XYZ file of C-alpha atoms in Angstrom:
605
model
C 18.352 178.946 73.908
C 21.152 181.398 73.858
C 20.197 182.142 70.211
C 16.583 183.227 71.382
C 17.924 185.502 74.238
C 20.289 187.330 71.915
C 17.616 187.732 69.240
C 15.760 191.150 68.908
C 12.783 189.578 70.071
C 14.355 188.372 73.332
C 15.835 191.844 73.903
C 12.496 193.565 73.534
C 10.863 190.893 75.754
C 13.495 191.514 78.584
C 13.138 195.214 78.215
C 9.353 194.827 78.812
C 9.699 192.762 81.886
C 12.033 195.118 83.547
C 9.697 198.111 82.953
C 6.894 195.808 84.475
C 8.964 195.046 87.592
C 10.006 198.784 88.029
C 6.292 200.201 87.992
C 5.078 197.256 90.022
C 1.947 196.745 87.644
C 1.583 196.100 84.083
C 0.903 199.331 81.957
C -2.631 199.695 80.686
C -3.010 198.986 77.099
C -4.947 201.600 74.996
C -8.028 200.153 73.404
C -7.691 199.434 69.711
C -9.246 201.961 67.535
C -11.884 201.099 64.982
C -11.498 197.469 66.089
C -8.214 196.764 64.250
C -6.387 193.785 65.549
C -2.651 193.523 65.287
C -1.372 189.990 65.439
C 1.304 189.381 68.058
C 4.690 187.966 67.556
C 3.778 185.036 69.714
C 0.968 183.988 67.595
C 2.999 183.067 64.634
C 2.746 179.272 64.045
C 6.187 177.650 64.388
C 7.563 174.057 64.769
C 8.913 173.965 68.227
C 11.549 171.697 69.530
C 11.528 170.224 73.137
C 14.113 172.880 74.330
C 12.226 175.694 72.715
C 8.832 174.616 73.985
C 10.403 174.345 77.581
C 11.793 177.971 77.316
C 8.515 179.373 75.786
C 6.442 177.694 78.610
C 8.718 179.058 81.304
C 8.674 182.639 79.792
C 4.877 182.582 79.386
C 4.287 181.468 83.007
C 6.661 184.338 84.310
C 4.975 186.900 82.166
C 1.937 189.038 83.373
C 1.634 191.192 80.328
C -0.332 190.951 77.148
C 0.162 188.630 74.386
C 2.432 190.999 72.442
C 4.500 193.741 73.979
C 4.171 195.645 70.767
C 0.436 196.455 71.540
C 1.427 198.993 74.155
C 2.813 201.314 71.616
C 0.370 203.837 70.091
C -0.598 203.153 66.509
C -0.200 205.887 63.909
C -2.435 205.723 60.887
C -0.801 207.717 57.984
C -3.318 206.983 55.270
C -5.666 209.794 54.492
C -9.350 209.275 53.890
C -10.495 210.000 50.208
C -14.162 209.952 49.853
C -15.821 209.118 46.639
C -17.037 211.746 44.499
C -18.906 209.916 41.884
C -22.264 211.262 42.978
C -21.187 214.487 44.596
C -21.326 218.143 43.638
C -17.902 219.293 42.799
C -18.701 223.059 43.542
C -20.128 221.959 46.923
C -17.129 219.579 47.568
C -14.612 222.380 46.901
C -16.412 225.198 48.517
C -14.251 226.913 51.213
C -16.115 228.062 54.222
C -15.250 231.645 55.385
C -13.308 231.547 58.620
C -13.587 235.241 59.236
C -16.831 234.925 61.326
C -19.478 232.551 62.508
C -21.428 230.558 59.889
C -24.716 232.192 58.923
C -27.462 230.525 56.851
C -26.941 231.222 53.188
C -29.330 233.542 51.433
C -31.205 232.914 48.236
C -29.100 233.143 44.995
C -30.313 236.397 43.371
C -29.255 236.885 39.752
C -27.039 240.004 39.420
C -25.814 242.008 36.481
C -22.524 240.114 36.198
C -24.233 236.742 36.088
C -24.746 236.703 32.310
C -20.957 237.180 31.900
C -20.055 234.595 34.417
C -22.436 231.995 32.765
C -20.878 232.727 29.309
C -17.269 232.420 30.699
C -18.327 229.168 32.506
C -19.789 227.665 29.341
C -16.668 228.421 27.431
C -14.306 227.089 30.168
C -16.459 223.840 30.480
C -16.339 223.282 26.718
C -12.684 223.797 26.567
C -11.992 221.478 29.595
C -14.035 218.767 28.109
C -12.290 219.147 24.824
C -8.699 219.068 26.307
C -9.299 216.480 29.067
C -11.372 213.936 27.219
C -10.714 214.549 23.334
C -12.702 212.541 20.917
C -10.896 208.939 20.242
C -9.471 208.548 16.953
C -10.974 206.085 14.531
C -9.744 202.687 15.362
C -10.482 199.445 13.699
C -13.123 197.563 15.444
C -12.746 194.038 16.679
C -14.280 191.523 14.741
C -17.416 189.923 16.164
C -17.213 186.409 17.115
C -19.651 184.200 15.074
C -22.199 182.236 16.980
C -21.236 178.735 18.058
C -22.253 175.952 15.716
C -23.095 172.555 17.122
C -20.268 170.064 16.374
C -22.767 167.484 15.176
C -23.900 169.803 12.408
C -20.328 170.223 10.978
C -19.380 167.541 8.661
C -15.609 166.208 9.017
C -13.300 167.849 6.629
C -9.471 168.181 6.187
C -8.063 170.926 7.850
C -6.502 173.693 5.723
C -3.534 175.933 6.383
C -4.788 179.191 7.932
C -3.150 182.186 9.745
C -3.258 181.915 13.383
C -3.924 185.025 15.740
C -4.849 187.156 12.583
C -7.951 189.136 13.630
C -8.400 191.357 10.551
C -8.818 190.399 6.914
C -5.936 191.337 4.692
C -6.411 194.339 2.595
C -6.574 194.254 -1.083
C -3.524 196.229 -1.426
C -0.915 198.182 0.538
C -2.307 201.061 2.508
C -1.754 204.571 1.043
C 0.165 206.548 3.623
C -1.452 209.678 4.790
C 0.342 213.039 4.172
C -1.249 215.255 7.012
C 2.088 216.844 7.843
C 2.035 218.615 4.441
C -0.838 220.763 5.881
C 0.542 223.962 7.393
C -2.333 224.036 9.934
C -1.708 220.735 11.336
C -1.555 220.454 15.057
C 1.973 219.075 14.894
C 3.189 222.585 13.927
C 0.963 224.530 16.390
C 2.603 226.434 19.368
C -0.639 226.730 21.113
C -1.076 224.654 24.398
C -4.602 223.857 23.501
C -6.087 222.106 20.520
C -7.306 223.620 17.335
C -10.967 223.443 18.201
C -10.350 225.027 21.641
C -8.335 227.760 20.105
C -11.050 228.547 17.570
C -13.618 228.720 20.415
C -11.496 231.140 22.301
C -10.829 233.206 19.328
C -14.404 233.425 18.079
C -16.208 236.801 18.783
C -18.650 236.699 21.856
C -21.782 238.797 22.207
C -21.090 241.802 24.369
C -23.807 242.780 26.700
C -25.779 245.972 25.985
C -24.258 248.968 27.733
C -26.716 250.951 29.777
C -26.014 254.330 31.580
C -26.099 253.770 35.246
C -26.972 257.366 36.176
C -30.184 259.203 35.456
C -29.938 262.029 32.831
C -32.519 264.125 34.697
C -33.735 264.407 38.223
C -36.814 266.324 39.130
C -38.210 267.159 42.556
C -41.684 265.747 43.359
C -42.795 267.004 46.736
C -45.571 265.258 48.503
C -45.107 262.104 46.291
C -46.824 259.537 48.422
C -44.695 256.578 49.542
C -47.744 254.108 49.208
C -47.346 250.642 47.571
C -50.927 250.550 46.565
C -51.107 253.870 44.527
C -50.348 254.571 40.899
C -49.377 258.358 40.595
C -47.141 258.500 37.577
C -48.095 257.952 33.840
C -46.660 259.080 30.500
C -48.911 259.923 27.662
C -48.389 259.233 23.894
C -48.318 263.063 23.463
C -45.053 263.098 25.559
C -46.656 264.661 28.605
C -45.949 263.280 32.057
C -48.819 263.373 34.524
C -47.814 263.142 38.251
C -50.124 263.243 41.457
C -48.631 265.063 44.253
C -50.880 265.199 47.304
C -54.179 266.847 46.329
C -52.788 268.072 42.933
C -52.009 266.702 39.573
C -49.162 268.286 37.549
C -48.406 268.018 33.945
C -44.620 268.049 32.778
C -44.087 268.363 28.955
C -40.890 266.570 27.866
C -39.879 268.583 24.878
C -39.819 271.873 26.702
C -39.857 270.918 30.308
C -42.981 273.077 31.000
C -45.043 272.422 34.131
C -48.703 273.101 34.459
C -51.250 272.316 37.330
C -54.138 270.411 36.042
C -56.202 270.226 39.147
C -56.199 270.840 42.872
C -58.724 268.808 45.105
C -57.732 270.370 48.372
C -60.775 272.538 48.314
C -62.893 269.359 48.534
C -60.551 267.746 51.084
C -59.681 264.926 48.626
C -56.259 263.447 47.597
C -55.108 261.861 44.384
C -54.577 258.097 44.352
C -54.186 257.179 40.709
C -53.707 258.646 37.286
C -53.956 257.097 33.697
C -53.725 258.624 30.311
C -55.905 257.496 27.382
C -54.020 255.157 25.086
C -54.182 257.851 22.222
C -55.109 261.464 23.232
C -54.888 264.068 25.801
C -57.457 262.763 28.066
C -56.343 261.985 31.741
C -58.306 260.020 34.333
C -57.769 260.885 37.950
C -58.926 258.531 40.837
C -59.070 259.797 44.453
C -59.015 258.420 47.910
C -62.580 259.184 48.496
C -63.542 257.058 45.502
C -64.316 259.780 43.044
C -63.190 259.507 39.292
C -62.584 262.600 37.238
C -61.820 263.006 33.466
C -59.761 265.943 32.339
C -58.665 267.456 29.062
C -55.081 268.128 29.278
C -54.555 270.978 26.622
C -57.405 273.025 28.090
C -56.755 272.023 31.761
C -60.608 271.484 32.021
C -62.663 268.992 33.672
C -64.944 267.019 31.321
C -66.683 264.613 33.516
C -66.838 263.398 37.147
C -68.209 260.153 38.698
C -69.212 260.944 42.218
C -68.827 258.501 43.657
C -67.391 255.928 41.280
C -66.298 253.509 44.111
C -67.156 253.323 47.938
C -63.527 253.359 48.770
C -60.122 254.754 47.181
C -59.292 254.041 43.559
C -55.867 252.636 43.287
C -55.653 251.402 39.564
C -57.008 252.753 36.405
C -56.473 251.426 32.846
C -57.898 252.486 29.482
C -59.041 250.425 26.531
C -60.099 252.860 23.768
C -63.185 254.569 25.126
C -63.626 252.300 28.038
C -62.175 253.158 31.472
C -61.599 250.426 34.086
C -61.001 251.251 37.619
C -60.057 249.110 40.639
C -60.923 250.061 44.120
C -60.330 249.102 47.672
C -63.918 247.823 47.655
C -62.679 244.709 45.760
C -64.573 245.669 42.702
C -63.441 246.479 39.089
C -65.875 248.944 37.247
C -66.070 249.372 33.439
C -67.280 252.713 32.123
C -67.768 253.956 28.624
C -66.521 257.627 28.932
C -68.586 258.599 25.904
C -71.817 258.114 28.016
C -73.163 260.678 30.399
C -74.421 258.151 32.905
C -72.507 257.613 36.228
C -73.193 254.001 36.682
C -70.794 251.465 35.045
C -71.906 249.124 32.331
C -70.061 246.189 33.771
C -68.800 245.157 37.309
C -66.263 242.443 37.977
C -65.911 240.963 41.496
C -63.061 238.447 41.555
C -60.849 239.725 44.560
C -61.467 239.305 48.204
C -59.082 242.319 49.115
C -58.117 245.711 47.288
C -57.463 245.659 43.615
C -54.153 247.365 43.344
C -53.222 246.425 39.689
C -55.030 246.800 36.337
C -53.850 246.403 32.743
C -55.620 245.969 29.315
C -53.776 243.599 26.948
C -54.415 245.886 23.933
C -51.606 247.837 22.408
C -51.544 251.502 21.444
C -51.624 250.542 17.858
C -54.797 248.613 18.062
C -57.004 251.507 19.447
C -59.330 253.910 17.585
C -58.064 256.957 19.342
C -61.146 256.728 21.763
C -61.826 259.086 24.593
C -64.401 261.689 24.831
C -63.280 264.049 22.198
C -63.632 261.657 19.410
C -67.329 261.567 19.964
C -69.513 258.567 18.940
C -71.724 257.899 16.060
C -74.754 255.765 15.873
C -72.742 253.038 13.892
C -70.359 252.820 16.895
C -72.980 251.987 19.352
C -73.494 248.571 18.073
C -72.265 245.726 20.097
C -70.125 244.094 17.467
C -68.777 240.489 17.445
C -67.695 239.696 20.968
C -67.152 243.382 21.846
C -67.315 244.719 25.492
C -69.037 247.933 24.409
C -69.738 250.145 21.595
C -67.333 249.651 18.765
C -65.272 246.991 20.576
C -65.852 244.360 17.905
C -63.694 246.590 15.656
C -60.531 247.512 17.459
C -60.384 245.410 20.696
C -61.253 241.819 19.437
C -59.331 239.560 21.770
C -58.588 242.139 24.354
C -58.112 240.833 28.023
C -57.831 242.659 31.252
C -55.497 241.511 33.897
C -56.015 242.468 37.607
C -53.875 241.990 40.695
C -55.050 242.191 44.327
C -53.995 242.365 47.816
C -55.373 238.837 48.248
C -52.158 237.614 46.237
C -54.461 236.546 43.280
C -54.087 237.527 39.446
C -57.190 237.388 37.602
C -57.734 237.422 33.580
C -60.946 238.817 32.441
C -62.310 238.363 28.980
C -65.229 240.806 28.550
C -66.059 240.009 24.920
C -69.261 238.162 26.105
C -70.800 241.282 27.435
C -74.105 242.576 25.973
C -75.175 246.154 25.976
C -78.720 247.435 25.737
C -79.694 247.682 22.044
C -82.398 250.225 22.698
C -80.102 252.893 24.212
C -77.543 254.122 21.561
C -75.188 256.862 22.812
C -75.792 260.019 20.802
C -72.786 262.344 19.973
C -73.638 265.994 20.487
C -70.340 267.694 20.012
C -66.690 267.553 20.856
C -65.904 266.640 24.419
C -69.622 266.188 25.239
C -71.935 263.173 24.859
C -75.368 262.305 25.896
C -77.257 258.949 26.488
C -80.810 257.897 26.792
C -82.233 256.774 29.966
C -81.775 253.044 30.927
C -78.454 252.670 28.894
C -77.228 250.471 31.599
C -76.063 246.825 31.018
C -78.560 244.181 32.140
C -75.799 242.332 34.011
C -74.190 245.200 35.785
C -75.421 244.086 39.130
C -73.928 240.707 38.830
C -70.160 239.838 39.176
C -68.533 238.262 36.423
C -66.401 235.001 36.592
C -62.679 235.523 35.611
C -61.278 233.434 32.615
C -58.320 232.497 34.730
C -57.326 233.050 38.276
C -53.727 232.402 39.335
C -52.837 231.579 43.056
C -48.977 231.216 42.863
C -48.116 234.599 44.240
C -47.703 234.835 48.039
C -47.910 238.629 48.458
C -49.959 241.425 46.917
C -49.634 241.701 43.106
C -49.585 245.267 41.823
C -46.986 244.991 38.883
C -48.637 243.641 35.749
C -47.389 244.010 32.211
C -48.500 242.493 28.843
C -45.609 241.428 26.457
C -45.949 243.486 23.384
C -44.019 241.137 21.269
C -45.727 237.817 22.026
C -49.451 237.651 22.356
C -51.043 236.286 25.404
C -47.889 236.477 27.639
C -48.374 238.372 31.051
C -45.771 239.313 33.575
C -46.822 239.857 37.286
C -44.713 240.753 40.291
C -45.296 240.019 43.870
C -44.761 241.976 47.074
C -42.411 241.638 50.012
C -43.261 238.107 50.959
C -43.192 236.808 47.456
C -40.281 238.734 45.581
C -40.981 236.692 42.341
C -41.870 237.706 38.623
C -43.932 235.174 37.047
C -44.862 234.753 33.332
C -48.200 233.364 32.286
C -49.680 232.055 29.139
C -53.250 233.370 29.289
C -54.389 231.200 26.381
C -54.039 228.031 28.368
C -53.599 229.353 31.853
C -50.136 227.946 32.367
C -47.098 229.550 34.163
C -44.260 229.871 31.557
C -41.324 230.814 33.958
C -40.661 232.517 37.158
C -37.755 234.652 38.612
C -36.738 235.221 42.121
C -35.636 238.856 42.338
C -34.974 238.874 45.960
C -36.807 242.060 46.660
C -40.371 243.510 46.573
C -41.612 243.927 42.932
C -43.301 247.184 42.580
C -43.814 247.806 38.859
C -43.164 246.016 35.515
C -43.017 247.233 32.057
C -41.918 245.900 28.774
C -39.658 247.425 26.280
C -41.103 248.434 22.863
C -37.634 248.294 21.174
C -36.146 245.035 22.456
C -37.425 241.884 24.075
C -36.622 243.065 27.734
C -38.524 243.909 30.892
C -38.032 246.500 33.478
C -38.791 245.961 37.134
C -38.626 248.288 40.079
C -38.127 247.027 43.650
C -38.519 248.026 47.197
C -37.906 246.016 50.232
C -35.139 243.547 49.777
C -33.538 240.470 51.574
C -30.191 241.369 50.079
C -27.957 244.278 50.537
C -28.974 245.774 47.178
C -32.281 247.627 47.668
C -34.514 250.173 45.626
C -33.122 248.904 42.396
C -34.434 249.306 38.688
C -33.491 246.013 36.977
C -33.550 245.381 33.259
C -34.125 241.712 32.417
C -33.690 239.779 28.985
C -36.570 237.629 28.058
C -36.834 234.625 27.981
C -33.394 233.866 29.285
C -34.209 235.990 32.363
C -30.641 237.277 32.697
C -29.978 240.746 34.045
C -28.920 243.355 31.618
C -28.325 246.177 34.124
C -29.093 247.252 37.706
C -29.851 250.980 38.278
C -29.496 252.546 41.579
C -30.088 256.046 42.911
C -33.295 256.113 44.806
C -33.218 255.946 48.685
C -36.711 254.859 49.056
C -38.849 252.114 47.405
C -39.165 252.665 43.710
C -43.004 252.598 43.579
C -43.977 254.374 40.296
C -42.660 253.668 36.781
C -43.703 254.832 33.218
C -42.246 254.745 29.838
C -41.877 257.475 27.158
C -43.915 257.224 23.935
C -40.832 256.220 21.944
C -39.971 253.464 24.293
C -36.405 254.547 25.084
C -36.721 256.390 28.299
C -38.216 255.402 31.500
C -39.231 257.482 34.536
C -39.146 256.303 38.096
C -40.620 257.865 41.268
C -39.943 256.953 44.749
C -40.896 257.927 48.366
C -37.722 260.005 48.396
C -39.776 262.613 46.538
C -37.759 262.512 43.260
C -38.521 261.533 39.709
C -35.435 260.124 37.832
C -35.260 259.727 34.037
C -33.092 256.896 32.597
C -31.894 255.928 29.115
C -32.831 252.241 29.502
C -33.540 250.949 25.986
C -31.820 251.346 22.579
C -33.319 253.217 19.849
C -35.392 251.752 17.029
C -33.530 250.612 14.015
C -35.550 252.396 11.408
C -35.987 255.519 13.801
C -39.800 255.731 13.026
C -42.696 253.759 14.378
C -44.525 251.891 11.706
C -48.130 252.771 11.410
C -50.557 249.965 10.829
C -53.141 250.098 7.950
C -55.586 248.950 10.491
C -55.090 251.817 12.666
C -58.007 254.128 11.899
C -56.895 256.951 14.099
C -54.357 257.949 11.561
C -57.223 258.483 9.160
C -58.814 261.107 11.230
C -58.044 264.610 10.110
């Protein structure tokens, strides 16, 4: 009994009883956390003697506390919780939250100019890390496969022979030849580099440097009264290096090689305003659309009016596009009209109704090298008035076979039109009567002009107005389209099978698109943005969709875009009433444009 009292357990037990007597009531025990039960010292099984049993019973009867006096102490858990990361995202797990301010919802990840360099560096780092941390295992002898068990009944009894025990490989025919890898000066044993030879070779290999693009415009022109309207197209650059700009009720021509400015027309006397301009693909003919729905055709060198369609549409004409001698116009009245400018009639030979709201974007798929230099000045012969195989109008079977028209509307739709099934009246050929003047017989209107056509494809993926349209000059049948403020996406379509090839979230309103002629790149201009960067001009590499450069300088939405005929310079216009010229693309390698033998325009003297 004395041994129990003098033991450490007895001392702690007496101390506990003294604290209980001083307070007058036992101390409340804290509840166990997470349900962890600590076994008490009294619960240990032991073989008790009679004396020990008596002492224990007396002690238990006098005690009013818990089973173990150690339960009253707070429990400290020092082990930290380590979660499993087998199926987790490492970047998300190690992401540090910004403690400088309250948490805000994360915005969309918009590609930036430095993303291409970051992706290249991340790919190299991942490859080196994989090589250094998990190197390829050396060639080791494989363990012999165990033969399948054979029933004992099928083995005849035999006398055991002397064999090697625990020998897993068959003996070689001769002694192994020692390797002499240390005789190689480039062996890893002599290397002073902290990484392996393969990683060092990857680090020392040359990497593709991004193309340098000048971030400042080389020329800035004032453009007073340049409308800040998303649905208008007021800037276009001709193949003769003349820039046409619609400013209010006037159209001005700026010649690039001498910076000369000339006023083409002034519609203020009739109370009208310019809403769209478009140059013919090859030539000096300029089409001008107005807010009242009128369509005018001008000859730029003589600054004279050739023909007017009054009215061409019932509402404003916001989009124009040429295909040889056929001029297509899109209006707020939801219609697309096609006119042969060689004919004197005012009514279109074809009408297309595929949109439920304003048509704000039009683009033909034919390139400048596939046209026959149409326009009014070329005139028309009786042989050109034939329909041709699959042609839209006179002569279409020759130079626009396979041409398709893309239209974008304020109804968020993109329509692809194939007009090769059109038929013209065979009894009404156009008769050429001189340069710049044509005459047509009565009744030379298409029999199907009063009926709307059905588009070949109709894409519904955009969620905002589609004004930006551009056909890829390098890959046939690829169309790029850009959505407005609520969409912010550039989508790429295969117009042969009607599928979407890819899409890019730009984070801002897409106002214009144009493809480079010297490289497989795309330019987009932007307006309202969900990020801090606004009013940008972005250059994208296709098909990787990585950003090459981002050009800034405009203080308003960049609503207008055009490219020089050599394909190196772009001009942008914005609501800040300025035109800015940028060196966006590299020069062609040969320095000269290759003329196609099928281009009949070069044969005209």
